Amino acid sequence: MVKHLVTAFIFTGTALCSIDIAYAADESEYLDLGGLGRDYSYAWDVSADGQFITGYHTTISGPTRAYRWSSTSGTQDLGDLGGTNSYAYGVSADGSVVVGYSTLPGNTVYHAFRWTEVDNIMQDLGTLGGTTSSATGVSDDGSVVTGSSTITGNTANHAFRWTSNNNQMQDLGTLGGTRSFGEGVSGDGSTVVGRSDTAGDAATLAFRWTLIDNTMHDLGTLGGTNSNALGVNSDGTVVVGNSLIGGDSEQHAFRWAASDGVMRDIGTLGGISSNARDVSADGSVVVGSSTVSGLGPNRAFRWTEATGMISVVDWLRAHGATVASDNTDIAYGVSADGNVVVGITHSSTSFIARVSSLGSGIIDVNEFYASLANKPSANVGINYAGTVLNGAHGEPMRNLLDVGQQSIWVTSDIGYDNGSASDGAFGLADFGYGLGLEGGATARFAFGGLYTDQDIDAGGNFINKGFYIAPEVTLPVVGNLYATVGAYYAPGKLSVTRGYLNGGAMDYSMGEADLDTWGAKLRFDWLNAATVSDWNLTPYASLTYAHAKLDAYTEIGGGFPASFNSTSDHSTVVRAGVDGVHALNNDIRLLARAEAAYRFEDETAATSGTITGLSGFSFEGQDTNQFWLRGGLGAEMDVAGGTASLNVNVTTQGDDPTVWVRSGWKVTF
């Protein structure tokens, strides 16, 4: 089994960050690592269950370190063999064994290592008598390791096979020449493939070594001088790679089968060059890249006995998928059943293509993963909790009552929210009742509903709707200082239509889940603390806490639906501001507000789940806008036995909506 890497780099501002998509060629597992805290991160292998990624990360000026990553435990430094740098290239099926190489003390030489979860230590696998060695592949159970090592005298590298049974590195020899290199090992550990020099180093040929006869076999060529084996199926009976054809004028992909022992030219897509990179578990599907005309651009290909070599895009179209254009460059891996192909595009981004009853098509991994990471989360509920507690219920000093006085009101907030990942209209409205209590306290209770429909920047839209209750009480503390304690509870639904490009056309997958939110508020107002130019000023400060839970849900529709795990999020926001009231006459008063807000949490909750039929994913939370400003201007008027009010509010980007109008009607009796 040979496993591969697809690494996509994205420029954000002046920084270069990487999204590493690692996958197991025979297990259909794909994961996004997000960031690993280094300048460069490279993922080289993934466990069969998709839970563990291995590779190495580095800084421009710092050391390179082997790591093992999982969505639950994060990134684990695997250590070294006494030197500074280490590199991991292979992981067992269950993720418990990692192989690669590390420098020794002094950093002048390096040795192959085998790290185990049980011991949490790197084991030096030694060499074949020389000074250096490196491991490139490991069997499914972690007991067999392959790679290459210098031999005694450091005259050449030889392919090796190491087993845990005898804790010894076996020299697999050569095909008569000086050097050989192990490229991969079958899942059962019985077969090693790679390349070796022949006698007199006249040529370099693909080889297949088997445990049965303990011999390195020349797989031949397609008529040319050189060949190289890059992939092997699970039981070692099918090998793929590339070879020069007669006259060494062209390089073609090959498929070699133990059933007849013949290296077969599987052709090109019309060009002069092709290269096979991987093969399905049973050996029936081969993938790689080929030129389409002369030395023209590469296209990813998929080969079977029935279809011959066709482009991945033509394979998709033959099964009913709509693909606008072919931007594929190289197919690096194929799933065990041959129905999922992964690789890179001409834009140096990763792609996943599949034909499945679960959905078919081809996606750019960067764009698709952005749609997963930017999908609305529990933070939607948190934001509207803040809007109710500090918007519709954000003026306790305008609603004080004397003992025995009562009030009823209707209030609405309607506006537009332009967030970091979505934008659209929202509205909320509530009905309330207030009662003046002994000691100067005022109790208020409101219930209402909320609705928002927003477009998601990455594609699609979401709708959040529900109802809420919001009780609060205002108490005098000392002098004109008042304290308000409030609560909020809102059960609701979040319906998400997630949009993404599939084959160059917009596709949509839809899901719905319960979104329950609760919150609490503590606020202090110093009523009419100062008067400036006939404006009575009331400074205030508040602390709001909100918690929301979004249940798990599974999308339907589209070529690449996903299931999302339940998520909980919270916010802690402190606000400080001043309210101003200016009486124009006995019936009309101008209202103004200036406020600064700060959220203590610097990112939202993580997002995780499963791409249906493919694998799990896990993303860190999105950065929050921790500080924002709010301004408001409005008026209230005593008319027809009640008080009507209208306020316009605007904010910089944060948890509050961008702009909204608060209107209300209150009757006191």
Short mmCIF file of C-alpha atoms in Angstrom, two decimals, residues 152 205 249 410 527:
data_model
loop_
_atom_site.label_atom_id
_atom_site.label_comp_id
_atom_site.label_asym_id
_atom_site.label_seq_id
_atom_site.Cartn_x
_atom_site.Cartn_y
_atom_site.Cartn_z
CA THR A 152 28.63 -0.73 4.45
CA LEU A 205 13.97 -0.67 -13.37
CA SER A 249 11.07 9.03 -26.53
CA VAL A 410 -44.80 45.96 21.78
CA LEU A 527 -29.53 57.75 35.94
#
